[in-house]
XYZ file of C-alpha atoms in Angstrom:
727
model
C 2.783 -33.756 -24.469
C 0.055 -36.372 -24.040
C -3.582 -35.475 -24.657
C -6.502 -37.655 -23.592
C -10.267 -37.296 -23.138
C -11.872 -37.265 -19.711
C -15.568 -36.891 -20.334
C -15.812 -33.804 -22.502
C -12.678 -32.095 -21.164
C -9.176 -32.147 -22.591
C -6.537 -33.182 -20.069
C -2.962 -32.238 -20.905
C -0.114 -34.094 -19.226
C 3.226 -32.356 -19.512
C 6.046 -34.877 -19.493
C 8.895 -33.369 -17.549
C 12.367 -34.030 -18.922
C 14.113 -37.086 -17.564
C 10.813 -38.387 -16.138
C 11.030 -41.545 -18.215
C 14.691 -42.235 -17.486
C 15.745 -44.906 -15.047
C 18.359 -42.761 -13.328
C 17.558 -40.212 -10.626
C 16.113 -36.899 -11.808
C 18.539 -34.003 -12.155
C 19.324 -31.982 -9.065
C 17.159 -29.035 -10.052
C 14.052 -31.241 -9.954
C 14.886 -32.570 -6.488
C 12.986 -30.445 -3.978
C 15.064 -31.824 -1.095
C 18.224 -30.156 -2.341
C 19.242 -26.592 -1.388
C 17.967 -23.861 -3.656
C 21.459 -22.777 -4.692
C 22.304 -26.349 -5.737
C 19.180 -26.479 -7.865
C 19.889 -23.070 -9.375
C 23.411 -23.967 -10.418
C 22.344 -27.309 -11.833
C 19.610 -25.789 -13.972
C 21.732 -22.832 -15.027
C 24.375 -25.208 -16.381
C 21.813 -26.950 -18.595
C 20.465 -23.793 -20.290
C 21.395 -22.392 -23.690
C 22.106 -18.714 -24.221
C 18.708 -18.174 -25.823
C 16.917 -19.996 -23.010
C 18.659 -17.873 -20.418
C 17.733 -14.638 -22.163
C 14.099 -15.773 -22.453
C 13.901 -15.635 -18.651
C 14.923 -11.974 -18.428
C 12.224 -10.425 -20.615
C 8.496 -10.824 -21.127
C 6.723 -12.881 -23.756
C 3.295 -11.352 -23.051
C 1.917 -8.485 -20.992
C 2.304 -10.450 -17.763
C 4.449 -13.524 -18.418
C 7.832 -14.882 -19.411
C 8.329 -17.778 -21.797
C 8.208 -21.431 -20.873
C 11.213 -23.662 -21.594
C 9.556 -27.026 -22.326
C 12.841 -28.838 -22.844
C 13.700 -28.303 -19.189
C 10.193 -28.462 -17.794
C 10.120 -24.749 -16.943
C 6.540 -23.492 -17.213
C 5.440 -20.081 -18.324
C 5.795 -17.675 -15.411
C 2.799 -15.452 -14.668
C 2.549 -12.210 -12.746
C -0.341 -9.962 -11.841
C -1.000 -6.520 -10.508
C -2.241 -6.985 -7.043
C -1.608 -4.824 -3.988
C -5.333 -5.184 -3.148
C -6.104 -8.440 -4.956
C -5.453 -10.323 -8.187
C -6.202 -8.265 -11.276
C -8.688 -9.281 -13.969
C -7.173 -11.341 -16.787
C -6.184 -9.377 -19.878
C -4.407 -9.871 -23.153
C -2.113 -11.636 -23.516
C -0.947 -8.943 -25.926
C -3.440 -6.199 -25.156
C -4.660 -4.283 -22.122
C -8.244 -5.218 -22.962
C -10.047 -7.590 -20.604
C -9.925 -11.239 -21.625
C -13.628 -11.659 -20.864
C -13.198 -14.677 -18.605
C -15.644 -15.737 -15.927
C -13.176 -17.376 -13.538
C -11.213 -14.273 -12.571
C -13.520 -12.724 -9.989
C -11.729 -12.163 -6.668
C -12.180 -10.894 -3.151
C -11.470 -7.167 -3.261
C -9.294 -6.293 -0.289
C -9.308 -2.765 1.160
C -6.846 -0.256 -0.255
C -3.353 -0.351 1.209
C -3.887 3.018 2.889
C -6.833 1.475 4.754
C -4.666 -1.468 5.778
C -2.053 0.959 7.118
C -4.765 2.804 9.046
C -5.478 -0.384 11.015
C -1.971 -0.214 12.558
C -2.496 -3.971 12.919
C 0.458 -6.079 11.782
C -1.508 -9.315 12.203
C -4.156 -8.079 9.783
C -1.398 -7.064 7.367
C -0.122 -10.635 7.401
C -3.648 -11.955 6.950
C -4.296 -9.683 3.973
C -1.050 -10.885 2.394
C -2.030 -14.523 2.971
C -5.467 -13.929 1.460
C -4.111 -12.381 -1.724
C -1.460 -15.091 -1.938
C -4.088 -17.832 -1.736
C -6.209 -16.243 -4.449
C -3.122 -15.691 -6.599
C -2.266 -19.386 -6.465
C -5.721 -20.431 -7.645
C -5.347 -17.947 -10.487
C -1.983 -19.449 -11.454
C 0.138 -16.439 -10.517
C 3.795 -16.726 -9.556
C 4.618 -13.093 -8.734
C 2.226 -10.509 -7.284
C 3.095 -6.887 -7.993
C 2.839 -5.441 -4.506
C 2.952 -4.117 -1.898
C 3.631 -0.504 -2.869
C 5.572 1.294 -0.138
C 6.343 4.732 -1.547
C 6.097 7.453 1.088
C 3.288 9.983 0.824
C 5.101 13.251 0.136
C 2.173 15.291 -1.177
C -1.583 14.934 -0.611
C -2.019 15.273 -4.368
C -0.263 12.062 -5.431
C -2.753 9.969 -7.389
C -1.502 6.683 -5.921
C -1.568 7.622 -2.242
C -4.393 5.120 -1.773
C -2.029 2.330 -2.895
C 0.681 3.380 -0.467
C 0.842 3.166 3.324
C 1.163 6.743 4.446
C 3.878 9.228 5.316
C 5.905 7.392 7.938
C 8.684 4.909 7.105
C 8.370 2.937 10.368
C 4.610 2.335 10.073
C 4.978 1.528 6.368
C 7.788 -0.928 7.133
C 5.826 -2.812 9.792
C 2.743 -3.194 7.610
C 4.751 -4.121 4.503
C 6.962 -6.710 6.209
C 3.983 -8.588 7.590
C 2.051 -8.350 4.320
C 5.005 -9.816 2.421
C 5.563 -12.607 4.937
C 1.894 -13.548 4.665
C 1.776 -13.508 0.876
C 5.041 -15.385 0.344
C 3.967 -18.062 2.819
C 1.517 -19.147 0.105
C 4.292 -19.913 -2.425
C 3.814 -16.639 -4.277
C 6.553 -14.048 -4.677
C 5.792 -10.519 -3.525
C 7.179 -7.630 -5.556
C 7.785 -4.558 -3.396
C 7.494 -1.372 -5.441
C 8.293 1.248 -6.738
C 12.029 1.455 -6.006
C 12.444 4.339 -5.389
C 11.172 7.921 -4.952
C 8.006 7.505 -7.041
C 6.114 10.063 -4.959
C 4.078 11.708 -7.695
C 2.263 10.609 -10.829
C 2.701 13.849 -12.748
C 5.710 13.477 -15.071
C 6.500 10.166 -13.386
C 8.123 8.694 -16.479
C 10.770 11.398 -16.761
C 11.045 13.486 -13.586
C 14.531 13.448 -12.039
C 14.360 13.428 -8.231
C 16.923 15.460 -6.331
C 17.013 14.452 -2.674
C 19.692 14.666 -0.006
C 21.313 11.485 1.268
C 19.785 11.624 4.760
C 16.233 11.989 3.470
C 16.841 9.202 0.970
C 18.105 6.845 3.664
C 15.845 7.832 6.560
C 12.529 8.503 4.800
C 12.297 6.920 1.360
C 14.341 3.702 1.599
C 13.588 2.133 5.032
C 10.438 0.291 3.946
C 12.292 -1.256 1.003
C 15.222 -2.168 3.234
C 12.917 -3.818 5.760
C 11.192 -5.747 2.967
C 14.569 -7.108 1.860
C 16.273 -7.711 5.207
C 13.310 -8.726 7.373
C 10.670 -10.154 5.042
C 13.098 -11.665 2.511
C 11.013 -10.248 -0.301
C 11.762 -12.157 -3.485
C 11.317 -9.432 -6.082
C 11.655 -5.656 -6.293
C 10.162 -3.405 -8.968
C 12.009 -0.328 -10.177
C 10.231 3.005 -10.450
C 9.470 5.077 -13.551
C 11.204 8.254 -12.427
C 14.872 9.146 -12.516
C 17.285 9.483 -9.611
C 20.558 11.338 -10.117
C 20.034 11.376 -13.852
C 19.365 7.658 -14.353
C 16.000 5.946 -14.650
C 15.327 3.876 -11.551
C 14.859 0.625 -13.478
C 18.456 0.916 -14.699
C 19.997 2.881 -11.835
C 23.449 1.813 -10.704
C 23.252 3.496 -7.292
C 19.854 2.124 -6.338
C 20.074 -1.359 -7.827
C 23.732 -2.365 -7.768
C 25.219 -0.344 -4.936
C 22.384 -0.132 -2.401
C 19.938 -2.966 -3.092
C 22.316 -5.711 -4.178
C 25.501 -4.374 -2.632
C 24.671 -2.935 0.772
C 21.485 -4.900 1.442
C 22.695 -8.175 -0.130
C 19.429 -8.686 -2.026
C 19.561 -12.022 -3.873
C 16.179 -11.964 -5.612
C 15.269 -10.376 -8.932
C 14.692 -6.768 -9.914
C 11.990 -6.242 -12.506
C 11.079 -3.123 -14.385
C 7.833 -1.308 -14.117
C 5.902 -1.720 -17.351
C 7.653 0.476 -19.896
C 10.320 1.564 -17.429
C 13.341 0.393 -19.469
C 15.046 2.745 -21.927
C 18.416 1.312 -22.952
C 19.995 -2.134 -23.399
C 23.399 -1.277 -21.954
C 21.959 0.552 -18.946
C 19.559 -2.305 -18.226
C 22.245 -4.941 -18.710
C 24.917 -3.530 -16.439
C 22.971 -1.489 -13.879
C 21.103 -4.227 -12.084
C 17.853 -4.994 -13.925
C 16.994 -8.715 -14.017
C 13.623 -8.816 -15.763
C 12.213 -6.434 -18.367
C 8.433 -6.127 -18.509
C 5.970 -4.045 -20.479
C 8.230 -2.309 -22.998
C 6.136 -0.968 -25.852
C 7.818 -3.085 -28.530
C 7.537 -6.606 -29.962
C 8.852 -8.985 -27.311
C 11.965 -9.997 -29.254
C 12.825 -6.323 -29.585
C 12.813 -5.660 -25.844
C 16.073 -4.139 -24.633
C 16.991 -7.383 -22.846
C 15.951 -9.609 -25.773
C 17.699 -9.847 -29.155
C 19.809 -6.719 -28.614
C 21.078 -8.217 -25.362
C 21.892 -11.501 -27.111
C 23.858 -9.617 -29.756
C 25.844 -7.809 -27.062
C 26.590 -11.059 -25.267
C 27.750 -12.766 -28.439
C 29.954 -9.827 -29.410
C 31.554 -9.676 -25.979
C 30.138 -6.251 -25.147
C 28.566 -7.809 -22.045
C 30.248 -10.682 -20.184
C 28.283 -13.893 -19.749
C 28.547 -13.394 -15.987
C 26.118 -10.476 -16.293
C 23.500 -12.717 -17.883
C 24.147 -15.612 -15.510
C 23.642 -13.358 -12.489
C 20.255 -12.267 -13.846
C 19.220 -15.851 -14.578
C 20.306 -17.043 -11.131
C 18.112 -14.420 -9.550
C 15.117 -15.425 -11.654
C 15.669 -19.102 -10.891
C 16.012 -18.454 -7.148
C 12.579 -16.874 -7.127
C 11.112 -19.808 -9.048
C 12.577 -22.391 -6.683
C 11.680 -20.357 -3.579
C 8.033 -20.381 -4.684
C 8.133 -24.085 -5.631
C 7.319 -23.536 -9.287
C 8.768 -26.968 -10.200
C 7.669 -28.819 -7.056
C 4.714 -31.096 -6.409
C 3.961 -29.708 -2.948
C 3.278 -26.130 -4.054
C 0.321 -24.468 -2.320
C -2.904 -24.693 -4.317
C -4.708 -21.730 -2.774
C -8.395 -20.836 -2.587
C -10.675 -18.189 -4.036
C -13.534 -16.095 -2.650
C -13.860 -18.102 0.531
C -15.825 -17.011 3.567
C -12.532 -16.557 5.394
C -11.245 -14.236 2.676
C -14.413 -12.171 2.872
C -14.146 -12.013 6.660
C -10.574 -10.788 6.345
C -11.644 -8.074 3.906
C -14.349 -6.947 6.341
C -12.039 -6.946 9.374
C -9.412 -4.873 7.594
C -12.042 -2.400 6.398
C -13.557 -2.136 9.889
C -10.265 -1.629 11.693
C -9.040 0.844 9.088
C -12.028 3.187 9.369
C -10.991 6.337 11.249
C -13.409 8.341 13.383
C -12.091 11.861 12.815
C -14.694 13.824 14.777
C -17.599 12.890 17.038
C -19.279 15.677 18.975
C -22.188 15.116 21.367
C -21.895 11.346 20.844
C -23.511 11.661 17.432
C -22.091 8.240 16.673
C -22.842 5.408 17.039
C -26.358 5.583 15.616
C -29.089 3.888 17.630
C -31.742 2.230 15.451
C -34.111 2.202 18.423
C -34.172 5.998 18.351
C -34.166 6.555 14.599
C -37.098 6.219 12.245
C -35.580 7.644 9.068
C -32.136 8.115 7.526
C -31.225 10.145 4.454
C -28.172 8.721 2.678
C -26.729 11.358 0.369
C -23.826 11.312 -2.071
C -22.573 9.596 -5.202
C -20.115 7.468 -3.234
C -23.033 5.837 -1.427
C -23.675 3.720 -4.515
C -20.409 3.934 -6.421
C -18.452 0.700 -6.580
C -14.763 1.460 -6.210
C -12.896 -1.845 -6.596
C -12.627 -1.716 -10.392
C -11.006 1.730 -10.566
C -7.526 3.129 -10.134
C -5.968 1.461 -13.220
C -3.351 -1.162 -12.319
C -4.791 -1.821 -8.851
C -8.335 -2.244 -10.156
C -10.135 -5.511 -9.459
C -12.977 -7.612 -10.804
C -14.715 -8.172 -7.500
C -16.784 -11.304 -6.895
C -19.119 -8.912 -5.110
C -18.884 -5.447 -3.575
C -21.238 -4.126 -0.922
C -21.877 -0.428 -1.451
C -22.176 1.931 1.534
C -25.891 2.393 0.833
C -26.490 -1.360 0.787
C -24.602 -1.692 4.051
C -26.652 1.004 5.752
C -29.973 -0.388 4.477
C -29.154 -3.908 5.662
C -27.999 -2.779 9.082
C -30.768 -0.227 9.688
C -33.383 -2.933 9.310
C -37.029 -2.886 8.331
C -38.146 -0.430 10.992
C -35.986 2.419 9.664
C -36.896 4.213 6.449
C -33.795 4.871 4.354
C -33.948 7.528 1.635
C -31.207 7.897 -0.976
C -30.374 11.083 -2.835
C -27.381 11.265 -5.154
C -26.612 14.880 -4.260
C -23.977 15.463 -6.914
C -23.043 13.941 -10.220
C -19.708 12.865 -11.615
C -19.432 13.891 -15.276
C -20.618 11.012 -17.534
C -17.161 10.455 -19.002
C -15.949 9.562 -15.537
C -18.751 7.254 -14.442
C -16.996 3.935 -15.029
C -17.527 2.528 -11.552
C -20.952 3.728 -10.487
C -23.891 1.403 -9.981
C -26.082 4.131 -11.436
C -26.688 4.076 -15.215
C -25.243 6.892 -17.292
C -28.179 9.036 -18.390
C -28.279 10.770 -21.734
C -29.440 13.792 -19.763
C -30.316 14.240 -16.150
C -31.045 16.682 -13.386
C -28.821 19.701 -13.006
C -26.425 20.147 -10.117
C -28.891 22.568 -8.546
C -31.745 20.070 -8.830
C -29.624 17.314 -7.283
C -28.677 19.610 -4.412
C -32.307 20.617 -3.804
C -33.379 16.971 -3.711
C -30.585 16.163 -1.274
C -31.568 19.045 0.998
C -35.211 17.929 0.944
C -34.164 14.376 1.813
C -32.010 15.627 4.682
C -34.867 17.764 6.069
C -37.241 14.815 6.010
C -34.988 12.449 7.967
C -33.952 12.062 11.588
C -30.317 11.608 10.532
C -28.423 12.410 7.346
C -25.398 10.352 6.322
C -23.424 12.137 3.645
C -21.148 9.722 1.750
C -18.821 11.589 -0.577
C -15.118 12.268 -0.919
C -13.019 11.212 -3.882
C -13.178 8.279 -6.286
C -10.791 6.434 -8.577
C -11.383 8.575 -11.629
C -8.761 10.785 -13.349
C -7.399 13.548 -11.124
C -8.718 11.849 -8.011
C -7.250 8.632 -6.564
C -5.780 6.783 -9.521
C -2.578 5.799 -11.198
C -1.375 8.119 -13.931
C -2.658 11.485 -12.692
C -2.271 13.611 -9.589
C -5.029 15.700 -8.074
C -5.154 19.369 -9.005
C -5.857 20.536 -5.449
C -7.049 19.259 -2.071
C -10.642 20.373 -2.439
C -13.585 18.004 -2.676
C -14.577 17.687 -6.355
C -18.015 18.064 -7.952
C -19.205 20.939 -5.730
C -19.344 18.827 -2.592
C -18.318 21.563 -0.156
C -21.403 23.632 -1.023
C -23.572 20.525 -0.899
C -22.342 19.487 2.561
C -23.016 22.977 3.926
C -26.537 22.864 2.527
C -27.226 19.375 3.889
C -26.010 20.132 7.415
C -27.975 23.389 7.418
C -31.079 21.339 6.593
C -30.283 18.669 9.191
C -27.775 19.370 11.982
C -27.689 15.618 12.721
C -25.456 14.983 9.732
C -22.588 12.486 9.619
C -20.019 13.040 6.855
C -18.352 9.892 5.544
C -15.338 10.391 3.301
C -14.410 7.659 0.845
C -10.905 8.517 -0.314
C -7.243 7.607 -0.242
C -5.886 11.088 0.444
C -6.580 14.129 2.588
C -9.212 16.680 1.600
C -9.879 20.213 2.813
C -12.807 20.577 5.238
C -12.444 24.077 6.659
C -15.598 25.433 5.028
C -17.912 22.954 6.789
C -16.065 21.012 9.495
C -17.215 23.218 12.385
C -20.854 22.723 11.390
C -20.741 18.919 11.158
C -20.867 16.921 14.412
C -19.278 13.697 13.117
C -16.789 12.868 10.356
C -15.580 9.405 9.336
C -12.759 8.442 6.963
C -13.805 5.154 5.350
C -11.154 4.784 2.607
C -11.764 2.261 -0.208
C -12.992 -0.733 1.743
C -13.066 -3.548 -0.831
C -15.731 -6.233 -1.134
C -17.108 -5.655 2.362
C -16.877 -1.851 2.349
C -20.570 -1.182 2.949
C -20.971 -3.765 5.697
C -17.833 -2.562 7.482
C -18.954 1.058 7.358
C -22.436 0.240 8.643
C -21.064 -1.842 11.514
C -18.969 1.140 12.627
C -21.722 3.733 12.168
C -24.219 1.683 14.183
C -21.777 0.669 16.898
C -21.419 -3.049 16.205
C -17.714 -2.285 15.839
C -15.889 0.307 17.896
C -13.708 2.315 15.491
C -9.983 1.870 16.066
C -8.319 3.193 12.909
C -5.574 5.809 13.183
C -4.467 8.152 10.421
C -1.323 6.979 8.587
C -0.787 10.508 7.269
C -1.479 14.113 8.233
C -4.566 15.985 7.048
C -3.362 19.564 6.376
C -5.839 22.397 6.757
C -4.724 23.746 3.413
C -2.512 22.385 0.687
C 0.060 25.134 1.179
C 0.597 23.948 4.778
C 2.181 20.688 3.622
C 5.955 20.797 3.078
C 6.313 20.047 -0.631
C 3.826 22.820 -1.398
C 4.943 25.295 1.264
C 8.430 25.146 -0.283
C 7.181 25.169 -3.896
C 8.883 21.800 -4.364
C 6.163 20.089 -6.420
C 5.745 19.056 -9.225
C 9.212 20.249 -10.278
C 10.745 22.491 -12.881
C 12.662 21.728 -16.073
C 12.349 17.999 -15.519
C 13.715 18.043 -11.955
C 11.912 17.957 -8.608
C 13.934 18.892 -5.537
C 12.850 17.503 -2.176
C 13.637 20.751 -0.344
C 11.898 19.616 2.848
C 14.537 16.943 3.447
C 13.599 14.877 6.497
C 10.559 17.006 7.298
C 7.912 14.903 5.589
C 4.372 14.739 6.997
C 4.062 15.135 10.754
C 7.811 15.727 10.994
C 7.206 19.018 9.182
C 4.021 20.018 11.017
C 5.425 19.266 14.468
C 8.872 20.767 13.864
C 7.462 23.916 12.269
C 4.585 24.083 14.793
C 1.928 24.202 12.093
C -1.515 23.119 13.234
C -2.914 20.363 10.982
C -6.565 19.651 10.425
C -6.056 16.120 11.780
C -2.659 14.932 12.901
C -0.754 11.754 12.089
C -1.906 8.876 14.291
C -5.254 10.528 15.117
C -8.346 8.392 15.489
C -11.233 8.521 17.986
C -13.136 5.715 19.673
C -16.548 5.197 21.240
C -14.738 4.599 24.515
C -11.861 6.284 26.382
C -8.335 5.121 27.172
C -6.068 6.174 29.995
C -2.259 5.930 29.890
C -0.259 5.704 33.125
C 2.836 4.429 34.965
C 5.514 4.989 32.348
C 8.814 3.212 33.054
C 11.945 3.303 30.912
C 14.199 0.320 31.477
C 17.759 0.516 30.096
C 18.393 -2.291 27.661
C 21.277 -4.612 26.991
C 23.140 -5.454 23.806
C 21.036 -4.385 20.807
C 18.071 -3.300 22.930
C 18.543 0.367 23.883
C 15.513 0.846 26.115
C 12.315 -0.957 27.053
C 9.209 1.212 27.349
C 6.583 0.023 29.831
C 3.274 1.647 30.738
C -0.307 0.803 31.618
C -3.242 1.258 29.274
C -6.807 1.126 30.576
C -10.184 1.265 28.856
C -12.056 3.663 31.122
C -15.242 3.806 29.033
C -18.327 1.631 28.866
C -17.567 -0.074 25.535
C -14.966 -2.641 24.567
C -12.444 -1.260 22.095
C -8.941 -1.214 20.667
C -6.294 1.449 21.061
C -2.986 1.913 19.258
C -0.372 3.290 21.636
C 2.352 5.130 19.739
C 5.963 5.653 20.861
C 7.917 8.617 19.524
C 11.534 9.651 20.113
C 12.769 13.228 20.537
C 16.511 13.886 20.393
C 17.042 16.614 22.987
C 20.360 17.973 21.675
C 20.968 16.530 18.190
C 24.358 16.907 16.540
C 22.679 17.087 13.132
C 19.256 18.522 12.389
C 16.436 16.211 13.486
C 12.635 16.349 13.298
C 10.846 17.265 16.505
C 9.738 13.672 16.986
C 9.744 10.395 15.075
C 7.598 7.300 15.403
C 9.705 4.335 16.495
C 7.200 1.875 17.925
C 3.516 1.123 18.397
C 1.255 -1.547 19.774
C -2.449 -2.128 19.226
C -4.422 -3.681 22.066
C -8.024 -4.759 22.508
C -9.381 -3.937 25.959
C -12.744 -4.756 27.448
C -14.558 -2.000 29.292
C -12.651 -1.289 32.491
C -9.745 -3.570 31.585
C -6.152 -2.501 32.205
C -3.084 -4.040 30.571
C 0.624 -3.494 30.904
C 2.236 -2.596 27.590
C 5.856 -3.330 26.757
C 7.610 -2.009 23.656
C 11.326 -2.552 23.124
C 13.265 0.090 21.238
C 16.441 -1.343 19.667
C 19.518 0.761 19.183
C 18.758 1.249 15.504
C 15.592 3.133 16.530
C 17.928 5.930 17.672
C 20.167 5.846 14.611
C 20.423 8.473 11.906
C 22.349 8.479 8.647
C 25.549 10.500 8.812
C 26.351 11.592 5.236
C 29.934 12.466 6.162
C 30.554 8.904 7.360
C 28.219 7.335 4.756
C 26.930 5.193 7.585
C 24.230 4.880 10.223
C 25.259 6.127 13.635
C 23.900 6.851 17.102
C 25.020 9.786 19.205
C 25.219 9.398 22.979
C 22.977 11.831 24.789
C 19.543 12.589 26.194
C 16.450 11.281 24.404
C 12.851 11.971 25.345
C 10.465 9.046 24.980
C 6.917 10.129 24.157
C 3.914 7.815 24.474
C 0.556 8.852 23.140
C -2.631 8.313 21.180
C -1.333 10.349 18.230
C 1.606 12.528 17.260
C -0.174 15.493 18.889
C -1.838 13.659 21.784
C 1.123 12.720 23.983
C -0.006 11.197 27.286
C 3.303 10.147 28.905
C 6.935 11.172 28.546
C 10.291 10.621 30.204
C 13.987 10.793 29.376
C 16.625 8.167 28.782
C 20.328 8.385 28.026
C 22.263 6.372 25.520
């Protein structure tokens, strides 16, 4: 290594091996050669110890460099919503750097609520660009676990209850991120659908539900997006931990799906050297031991030397690690450099937040607000000032800036509107990590806060209540599930008091999961689901509330009226007993359960209102050829007086199924922007695999000939057009 002074800065020049030799560089350093050629060339030059150093960590988020061969240290980062703050390297404490501020992207559940695959790709590109500036090689995301219960603490990191919607968003996100020479890591494979007992719970699920509900997003990530890495889950499946699970990793992922990238563990998800060695794990991360005592470190070397494990097992793991390195140009001069906190990144964050916001209810055209008719606004609720980006544990970010909802409303309302803020409720001091408000030694009681909020509401023309959940324990966060579906901190009573004081009250929910609303929903004219909106959260919310943006978000999951209405809880199949959780609902997850069982939800899957109206007409079903089973055509017209976007959803109903089927299943969608009065023809092709189901007796996907009803609508419960086709 050469070191020289440039001004007052050290410059280090790493001399790659062979760089000084007259002959051509080795094949693995030649970026014009095929990846497999480079992999085999480099593999043949590595010692046993060098190979093993690539399959386990040497810090919290890295693997060791191999200077002799010019292999740099490989860095990863948490990051489904952005690149995590620097820590360690050997501790979870923040490193205290000043160059690790990032653009906070909206939560993945907000991205899914956009139903916009182009925005998904753009969010992936944005995070990829910021990851490159931060020197990251692998980003730990997206997370595509299906929402099975409203109580799961990580629902905000996931993309809802439907495998088709999740697949479309995830595939585009991955393609965008990996286009920036960063590897995506789709997680958590598989069946990590609860945080309670996640490290030990053994999931019992039937083969059809496994294949049709919980695996499709992972399969699409592998087969369509060519995702480079997959992370195993903490839980067990069929008695084996998922990070060392022969069925999931060897038979399905690498066998059936032909995955050629690497499988890494979740942090602390490995439990045994032999299981990890032979059951498909390629990279061990986060084990709570000294690095040379990881299961795939010295103990693995000993087993290789003794002949307990064949060298082919190690070489397969190393090949997979090297493929990912070459695919992301780790050793190449033309690797993308990236950018950080650009105006374009901030615009992307705002667009995703805007399009993800869902207008749940809007009576008497309460929204949008008209500043020409309003002189005062009372903004009430702790979430009006609480900054959310830093919370949630592994997905938490160190945002370059974050606009709070209150700031967004104040800026947009302008100087002629008096804005009053009242906190309304308090989060216990031990949970106030992310609030912009200081933690008082003592403060007003809950009753005093409520009285102040009611007085503020009475004094204003309009009240905007901004509450919901947050990223504290037992809300929306990794590591804990919620205890129930109720709003915490006495918010139900507070909302009733506020709307009684001012009937012109808009309730804004900041959350990543459903909440109960029965005790106040009928009294409130307008309700908005704003999610966790990232750096531009406040601006995005204000632009929707005041009509600069016409809301177009659609729910990616069902809002039950009560917790016991949702399948896992109706069947007493959560959180499990004696270390086992049985998915008794089978295929009937989310809207599949509500629609099949004819249970009325609070808000259905796919629901989302607009400030304009859309009319569906002229449905035509055109028989397809080859792989295309049927083409669905119809007209969509904006019949209102505002421009806006609508997501048309296509569901399939098997009229006479041979095996049990849900009432309907989402198999296609398209989001269109239409000017006022504009009509467009919509075409959605349904391939044959859209009609397939997994036949456990044949251990294969199959399609039965017969009559299928094609349903086109604005949500799973708002079907506008339907017709039949035969296969």
